Coordinates of C-alpha atoms and ligand atoms in Angstrom, one line a residue:
M1 CA -0.1 0.1 0.0
S2 CA 1.2 3.6 -0.8
A3 CA 1.1 6.3 1.9
P4 CA -1.8 8.7 1.7
Q5 CA -1.0 11.8 -0.3
S6 CA -0.6 15.6 0.7
W7 CA -0.8 18.5 -1.6
V8 CA 2.8 19.4 0.2
T9 CA 4.8 17.7 -2.5
S10 CA 7.9 17.2 -0.4
A11 CA 5.7 15.3 2.0
N12 CA 5.1 12.5 -0.7
V13 CA 8.6 11.7 -1.9
S14 CA 9.6 8.1 -0.8
S15 CA 12.6 9.2 1.0
T16 CA 10.8 11.6 3.4
Q17 CA 10.6 10.9 7.0
F18 CA 7.8 13.7 7.5
G19 CA 5.1 12.5 5.6
L20 CA 1.3 12.8 6.5
S21 CA 1.8 9.7 8.9
N22 CA 4.3 11.6 10.9
L23 CA 3.4 15.3 11.5
P24 CA 5.8 16.0 14.6
I25 CA 5.6 19.2 16.5
G26 CA 8.1 21.7 17.8
S27 CA 8.6 25.0 18.9
F28 CA 10.6 27.4 16.6
A29 CA 11.8 30.9 16.2
A30 CA 12.2 32.6 13.0
E31 CA 12.9 36.0 11.6
G32 CA 10.1 38.4 12.1
R33 CA 7.9 36.0 14.1
G34 CA 9.3 35.4 17.6
R35 CA 8.6 32.1 18.9
R36 CA 6.0 29.7 17.9
L37 CA 4.6 26.2 17.8
G38 CA 5.3 24.7 14.3
L39 CA 4.1 21.6 12.6
R40 CA 6.5 19.5 10.2
I41 CA 5.3 18.3 6.9
G42 CA 7.6 17.2 4.4
E43 CA 10.2 20.2 4.1
E44 CA 7.8 22.7 5.4
V45 CA 6.8 24.1 8.6
I46 CA 3.2 25.6 9.4
D47 CA 3.4 28.3 12.0
L48 CA 0.5 27.3 14.1
F49 CA -0.1 30.9 15.5
R50 CA -0.6 32.2 12.2
A51 CA -2.6 29.2 11.1
A52 CA -4.9 29.7 13.9
E53 CA -5.2 33.4 13.2
G54 CA -6.2 33.0 9.8
G55 CA -9.3 30.7 11.0
V56 CA -7.6 27.1 9.8
F57 CA -8.5 25.6 13.1
S58 CA -11.8 27.1 13.4
S59 CA -13.6 23.7 13.8
L60 CA -11.4 22.6 16.8
D61 CA -12.7 23.2 20.2
A62 CA -11.4 26.7 21.5
K63 CA -9.3 25.4 24.3
I64 CA -7.3 23.7 21.6
R65 CA -7.0 26.3 19.2
D66 CA -5.8 28.4 22.1
A67 CA -3.2 26.1 23.0
L68 CA -1.8 25.9 19.3
T69 CA -1.3 29.5 19.7
K70 CA 1.2 29.3 22.5
P71 CA 4.8 29.3 22.1
V72 CA 5.6 26.2 23.8
L73 CA 3.6 22.7 24.0
N74 CA 2.7 23.1 27.8
D75 CA -1.0 23.9 26.9
L76 CA -1.7 21.2 24.5
L77 CA 0.0 18.6 26.5
A78 CA -2.3 19.3 29.5
L79 CA -5.3 18.8 27.3
G80 CA -4.6 15.2 27.3
E81 CA -5.1 12.4 24.6
T82 CA -8.7 13.1 23.4
A83 CA -7.6 16.6 22.5
W84 CA -4.4 15.7 21.0
D85 CA -6.3 13.2 18.7
Q86 CA -8.7 15.8 17.8
A87 CA -5.8 18.3 16.7
W88 CA -4.0 15.6 14.7
N89 CA -7.0 14.3 13.1
H90 CA -7.5 17.7 11.8
F91 CA -3.9 18.2 10.8
A92 CA -4.0 15.3 8.8
A93 CA -7.1 16.2 7.2
I94 CA -6.1 19.6 6.1
L95 CA -3.0 18.5 4.9
S96 CA -4.6 15.7 2.5
S97 CA -4.4 16.3 -1.3
D98 CA -8.2 16.8 -1.7
N99 CA -8.5 19.6 1.5
A100 CA -8.6 23.1 0.1
T101 CA -8.7 24.9 3.6
L102 CA -4.9 25.6 4.1
R103 CA -3.9 24.5 0.4
D104 CA -6.0 27.5 -1.2
H105 CA -5.6 29.8 2.1
H106 CA -5.1 33.5 0.6
E107 CA -2.4 33.9 3.5
R108 CA -0.8 30.5 3.0
A109 CA 2.6 31.9 1.9
S110 CA 2.9 33.5 5.6
I111 CA 1.3 30.5 7.5
M112 CA 3.8 28.1 5.8
M113 CA 7.8 28.1 5.4
P114 CA 10.9 26.3 4.4
Q115 CA 12.0 24.2 7.3
W116 CA 15.4 25.5 6.6
G117 CA 14.3 29.1 7.7
V118 CA 13.5 28.1 11.2
S119 CA 15.5 27.7 14.3
M120 CA 14.1 24.8 17.0
R121 CA 13.8 25.7 20.4
L122 CA 12.9 23.5 23.3
P123 CA 9.6 22.2 22.7
S124 CA 8.1 22.7 26.2
D125 CA 9.0 24.8 29.2
V126 CA 10.3 21.7 31.1
G127 CA 9.5 21.8 34.6
D128 CA 11.3 18.9 35.6
Y129 CA 13.5 16.5 33.7
T130 CA 14.4 12.8 35.1
D131 CA 16.9 10.7 33.3
F132 CA 16.5 6.8 33.7
Y133 CA 19.0 4.1 33.3
A134 CA 16.7 1.7 31.6
S135 CA 19.3 -0.2 29.3
L136 CA 20.5 -3.5 30.3
H137 CA 23.3 -3.5 28.3
H138 CA 24.5 -0.1 29.3
A139 CA 23.9 -0.7 32.9
T140 CA 25.8 -4.2 32.6
N141 CA 28.8 -2.7 30.6
V142 CA 29.4 0.2 32.8
G143 CA 28.8 -1.9 36.1
T144 CA 31.6 -4.6 34.5
M145 CA 34.1 -1.7 34.3
F146 CA 33.8 -0.2 37.6
R147 CA 32.6 -3.3 39.5
P148 CA 33.8 -6.5 37.4
D149 CA 32.7 -9.1 40.0
N150 CA 29.2 -7.5 40.6
P151 CA 28.2 -5.4 37.5
L152 CA 24.4 -5.1 38.0
L153 CA 23.4 -3.8 41.6
P154 CA 20.6 -5.9 43.2
N155 CA 17.9 -3.4 42.7
W156 CA 18.3 -3.0 39.1
K157 CA 15.8 -5.7 37.7
H158 CA 13.4 -4.7 40.3
L159 CA 12.7 -1.0 39.4
P160 CA 13.7 1.3 36.8
I161 CA 16.7 3.5 38.2
A162 CA 16.9 7.2 37.5
Y163 CA 18.0 10.4 38.9
H164 CA 16.4 13.9 38.8
G165 CA 18.2 16.0 36.3
R166 CA 18.4 19.8 35.8
S167 CA 15.7 21.5 33.6
S168 CA 17.9 24.6 33.7
S169 CA 20.6 23.3 31.4
L170 CA 18.7 21.8 28.8
V171 CA 19.5 23.3 25.4
P172 CA 18.0 22.9 21.8
T173 CA 19.6 21.2 19.0
G174 CA 22.3 23.0 17.4
T175 CA 23.4 24.8 20.7
S176 CA 27.1 24.6 21.5
V177 CA 28.2 23.0 24.6
R178 CA 30.9 24.4 26.6
R179 CA 33.5 21.6 28.3
P180 CA 32.6 21.9 32.0
C181 CA 35.5 22.3 34.7
G182 CA 35.0 20.3 37.7
Q183 CA 37.0 18.5 40.4
R184 CA 38.4 14.8 39.5
K185 CA 40.7 12.6 41.2
P186 CA 43.7 11.1 39.3
T187 CA 45.0 7.9 40.0
D188 CA 47.3 8.1 42.9
A189 CA 47.2 11.7 43.5
P190 CA 45.1 14.5 45.3
P191 CA 42.0 15.8 43.4
V192 CA 42.3 18.7 40.9
F193 CA 40.2 21.3 39.6
G194 CA 40.1 21.9 35.9
P195 CA 38.6 21.0 32.4
S196 CA 37.2 17.7 32.2
Q197 CA 39.4 15.1 30.2
S198 CA 36.5 12.7 29.5
M199 CA 33.4 14.5 28.0
D200 CA 31.0 12.0 26.5
H201 CA 27.6 11.7 25.1
E202 CA 24.6 9.6 25.7
L203 CA 22.3 8.4 22.9
E204 CA 19.0 8.5 24.4
M205 CA 15.2 8.8 23.6
G206 CA 13.2 11.1 25.8
F207 CA 9.5 11.7 26.1
L208 CA 7.0 14.6 27.1
I209 CA 4.6 14.1 29.8
G210 CA 1.0 15.0 29.1
P211 CA -1.7 16.0 32.1
G212 CA 0.4 14.0 34.7
N213 CA -0.8 13.1 38.4
R214 CA -1.7 15.2 41.1
L215 CA 0.3 15.3 44.4
G216 CA -0.1 12.0 46.1
D217 CA -1.7 10.3 43.3
R218 CA 0.1 7.3 41.3
L219 CA -0.5 6.1 37.8
T220 CA -0.6 2.5 36.7
P221 CA 1.3 1.6 33.5
E222 CA -1.8 1.4 31.6
Q223 CA -2.9 4.9 32.6
A224 CA 0.8 6.1 32.4
S225 CA 0.6 5.2 28.7
K226 CA -2.0 7.9 28.1
H227 CA 0.1 10.5 29.7
I228 CA 2.9 10.2 27.2
F229 CA 2.4 12.5 24.6
G230 CA 5.4 11.9 22.2
F231 CA 9.2 11.1 21.7
V232 CA 12.1 13.4 21.3
L233 CA 16.2 12.5 21.1
V234 CA 18.1 13.3 23.8
N235 CA 21.9 13.7 24.3
D236 CA 22.8 13.7 28.1
W237 CA 26.3 15.1 27.7
S238 CA 28.5 13.5 30.7
A239 CA 31.8 14.3 32.2
R240 CA 33.1 10.9 33.2
D241 CA 35.8 11.9 35.2
I242 CA 33.8 14.5 37.3
Q243 CA 31.2 11.9 37.6
S244 CA 33.3 9.0 38.7
W245 CA 34.9 11.0 41.7
E246 CA 31.5 12.8 42.8
Y247 CA 28.8 10.1 42.6
Q248 CA 29.0 7.9 45.6
P249 CA 26.9 8.0 47.5
L250 CA 24.3 10.1 46.2
G251 CA 24.3 9.5 42.5
P252 CA 25.0 11.9 39.3
F253 CA 25.4 15.8 39.9
L254 CA 27.8 17.9 38.2
G255 CA 29.1 15.7 35.9
K256 CA 25.7 15.4 34.2
N257 CA 24.0 18.8 34.6
F258 CA 26.2 21.2 32.5
A259 CA 24.2 20.5 29.2
T260 CA 21.6 18.1 28.0
T261 CA 20.6 18.6 24.2
V262 CA 16.8 18.0 23.4
G263 CA 15.9 17.4 19.6
G264 CA 13.7 19.9 17.9
W265 CA 10.6 17.6 16.8
V266 CA 8.6 15.8 19.0
V267 CA 7.1 12.6 17.2
P268 CA 3.5 11.9 18.7
M269 CA 2.7 8.7 20.3
R270 CA -0.1 8.3 17.6
S271 CA 2.3 8.5 14.7
L272 CA 4.2 5.5 16.6
Q273 CA 1.3 3.0 16.5
N274 CA 3.3 0.9 14.0
A275 CA 6.4 1.1 15.9
R276 CA 5.0 -0.8 19.1
C277 CA 6.5 -3.9 19.7
A278 CA 6.5 -6.7 22.6
A279 CA 7.7 -5.3 26.0
P280 CA 11.0 -6.5 26.7
R281 CA 10.9 -10.5 27.8
R282 CA 12.4 -11.0 31.3
G283 CA 14.5 -14.0 31.4
N284 CA 14.6 -17.1 33.4
G285 CA 15.9 -15.9 36.8
D286 CA 14.8 -12.4 36.4
P287 CA 12.6 -11.2 39.2
Q288 CA 8.7 -11.2 38.8
L289 CA 7.4 -7.7 38.1
L290 CA 5.6 -6.2 41.5
P291 CA 2.2 -5.4 40.2
Y292 CA 2.4 -1.7 40.3
L293 CA 4.7 -2.1 37.3
A294 CA 3.2 -5.0 35.6
W295 CA 0.7 -4.2 32.6
D296 CA -0.1 -7.3 30.1
G297 CA -0.7 -4.5 27.3
D298 CA 2.8 -2.9 28.1
F299 CA 4.7 -2.2 24.9
G300 CA 8.1 -1.5 23.7
L301 CA 9.0 0.8 20.5
N302 CA 10.9 -0.3 17.6
I303 CA 12.7 2.9 16.9
A304 CA 16.2 2.7 15.4
V305 CA 18.7 5.4 16.7
S306 CA 22.2 6.2 15.6
L307 CA 25.0 8.8 16.5
H308 CA 27.5 10.3 14.4
I309 CA 30.5 12.3 15.2
Q310 CA 32.6 14.9 13.1
S311 CA 35.8 16.3 14.0
A312 CA 36.5 19.9 13.5
K313 CA 39.1 18.6 11.0
M314 CA 36.5 16.3 9.4
R315 CA 34.6 19.7 8.7
E316 CA 37.5 21.2 7.5
L317 CA 37.8 18.6 4.9
T318 CA 34.4 18.3 4.1
I319 CA 34.1 14.6 5.7
A320 CA 30.8 13.6 6.3
P321 CA 29.9 12.6 10.1
M322 CA 31.1 9.1 11.1
C323 CA 28.6 6.6 12.3
V324 CA 29.7 5.7 15.9
S325 CA 26.6 3.9 17.2
E326 CA 23.7 2.1 15.9
C327 CA 21.0 0.6 18.2
N328 CA 17.2 0.3 18.9
V329 CA 15.0 1.8 21.4
S330 CA 13.4 -1.7 21.8
E331 CA 16.6 -2.7 23.4
L332 CA 15.5 -0.9 26.6
F333 CA 14.8 -3.3 29.7
W334 CA 12.0 -1.0 31.0
T335 CA 9.1 0.5 29.1
P336 CA 8.2 4.2 28.9
S337 CA 4.9 3.3 30.8
Q338 CA 6.9 1.4 33.6
M339 CA 9.3 4.8 34.1
V340 CA 6.4 7.1 34.3
A341 CA 4.4 4.5 36.8
H342 CA 7.5 4.1 39.0
H343 CA 8.0 7.7 39.0
T344 CA 4.5 8.5 40.1
S345 CA 4.3 5.3 42.5
G346 CA 5.2 7.6 45.6
G347 CA 2.7 10.2 44.8
C348 CA 5.3 12.7 43.1
P349 CA 3.5 14.5 40.5
L350 CA 4.6 14.7 36.9
R351 CA 3.3 18.0 35.3
P352 CA 2.5 19.0 31.8
G353 CA 5.7 19.2 29.7
D354 CA 7.9 17.3 32.0
L355 CA 10.8 15.6 30.2
L356 CA 11.7 12.0 30.9
A357 CA 14.5 10.4 29.3
S358 CA 15.4 6.6 28.6
G359 CA 19.2 6.5 29.7
T360 CA 21.8 5.7 27.4
I361 CA 20.6 3.0 24.7
S362 CA 23.0 0.3 24.3
G363 CA 22.8 -3.3 22.4
P364 CA 24.6 -6.3 22.8
T365 CA 27.2 -5.6 20.1
K366 CA 30.2 -3.0 20.5
E367 CA 28.7 -1.0 17.6
S368 CA 25.6 -0.7 19.4
R369 CA 27.2 1.1 22.6
G370 CA 25.8 4.7 22.9
C371 CA 28.2 6.4 24.8
M372 CA 32.0 6.7 24.3
L373 CA 32.9 5.2 27.8
E374 CA 31.0 1.9 26.8
R375 CA 32.4 2.3 23.0
T376 CA 36.0 2.8 23.6
W377 CA 35.8 0.6 27.0
R378 CA 36.8 3.5 29.2
G379 CA 39.5 4.7 26.6
T380 CA 41.2 1.4 26.4
E381 CA 39.9 0.7 22.8
P382 CA 39.9 4.0 20.9
I383 CA 37.7 4.9 17.9
A384 CA 39.8 5.7 14.7
L385 CA 38.2 8.6 12.7
P386 CA 38.3 9.4 9.1
D387 CA 40.6 12.2 9.7
G388 CA 43.3 10.4 11.1
T389 CA 42.7 11.1 14.6
E390 CA 41.4 8.6 17.4
R391 CA 39.1 9.3 20.5
K392 CA 39.2 8.0 23.6
F393 CA 36.6 10.5 24.5
L394 CA 35.3 13.9 23.0
L395 CA 37.5 16.8 21.9
D396 CA 37.0 20.4 21.8
G397 CA 35.5 21.0 18.1
D398 CA 33.6 17.5 17.8
E399 CA 30.1 17.6 16.8
V400 CA 27.8 15.0 18.0
F401 CA 24.8 14.1 15.7
L402 CA 21.8 11.9 16.9
S403 CA 19.2 10.7 14.5
A404 CA 16.2 8.1 14.7
H405 CA 13.5 6.8 12.7
A406 CA 10.8 4.3 12.7
Q407 CA 8.3 2.4 10.4
G408 CA 5.1 4.3 10.1
R409 CA 1.9 3.2 8.4
D410 CA 2.0 2.3 4.8
G411 CA 5.5 1.7 4.4
S412 CA 6.3 5.2 5.5
R413 CA 9.4 6.3 7.7
I414 CA 8.9 8.3 10.7
G415 CA 12.0 10.5 11.5
F416 CA 12.6 12.7 14.5
G417 CA 14.8 15.5 13.2
E418 CA 18.1 16.3 14.1
C419 CA 19.7 16.6 17.7
R420 CA 23.4 17.9 17.6
G421 CA 25.7 19.9 19.5
V422 CA 29.5 20.9 19.1
I423 CA 32.0 21.0 21.9
T424 CA 33.7 24.2 22.7
P425 CA 36.7 24.7 24.8
A426 CA 36.4 25.2 28.6
V427 CA 37.0 28.8 30.3
E428 CA 39.6 28.2 32.9
Ligands
CA501 CA1 21.7 9.7 31.1

């Protein structure tokens, strides 16, 4: 079967990741417009504020229409699944080839603009950001390096481990990331303060929370699945030397909170229906899930993710970024619904626009490891770059690119756009 057609011709080409069955949303800025919500279709972006002003959404409920005129997603996220369905059914309808509402609109030229003309911002005002540690391969690899006899701690298969991150240092794709200074402990020498010598990336998938829960309430995994609006790429930059010295006994702190890059486009859960796959299977000997984390309708997501690196010299020589990691979100041991259910299980409220992320996604092979720490096995197996240099960790000038895609309906591809950042030198 062929994918449904749009009057936006770039949405119909077979190579597009932004056809009618995707329609991701984001927050952008463009010259002369300030900050707006935008809907991506093919190589175009619809300015939802101007579309609303132009009457394109007059058949939608007033509260949905109003939420679409805001610069960030929070109000729309607060409305919940029924409103999201109404909005996206309408988006798909007005972009279909036979619909004239926007196609023949007298202000179409100002409502739509080419995607290269916009600069993506953070999709929501993130009140709180939580980062999980949900990949069994990642947790086992990292554990093996630091505790060879006891790689996986006793709690790991009983509950999805996480820590509270900082929303203040979330940055949109394209923002350069300054190498942090911090305290680290060289072997056999006292601690020193200075630029991190072990800058790393983490290939992660994040998701944005919809209505959420009230203080004291908790969500079952089934309820939780209705509070996940959509998915977005996340690079959780990490300074491994700062992290390894500071993390005990309370966990990640300054080694993690200097910057986290968030992708520009949020792919709604409804566009990922075709990517749903069986929830990760628990092996013989794995503990039984406690009832508050168990749901027989639970599911994983078949989303291919990859990470590329381009050094400053590669840019200079116009050598394309090199693929360093390729993996799949379906490799995660814990599902997004379980992460939300666990997060709310003590009554802590999640609020519209909150960002949760999976933790580094790693698979069973070396090429599927999502961070340098694992990929170079703590620097002992450096990666050769095509510019003739090698990497144990990231150097200044290195740019890291994340990408992801899933299979959509009718053979279409669902893309997540870019999530990139370049390392700039520390200020000493
Ligand atoms: Ca992380």
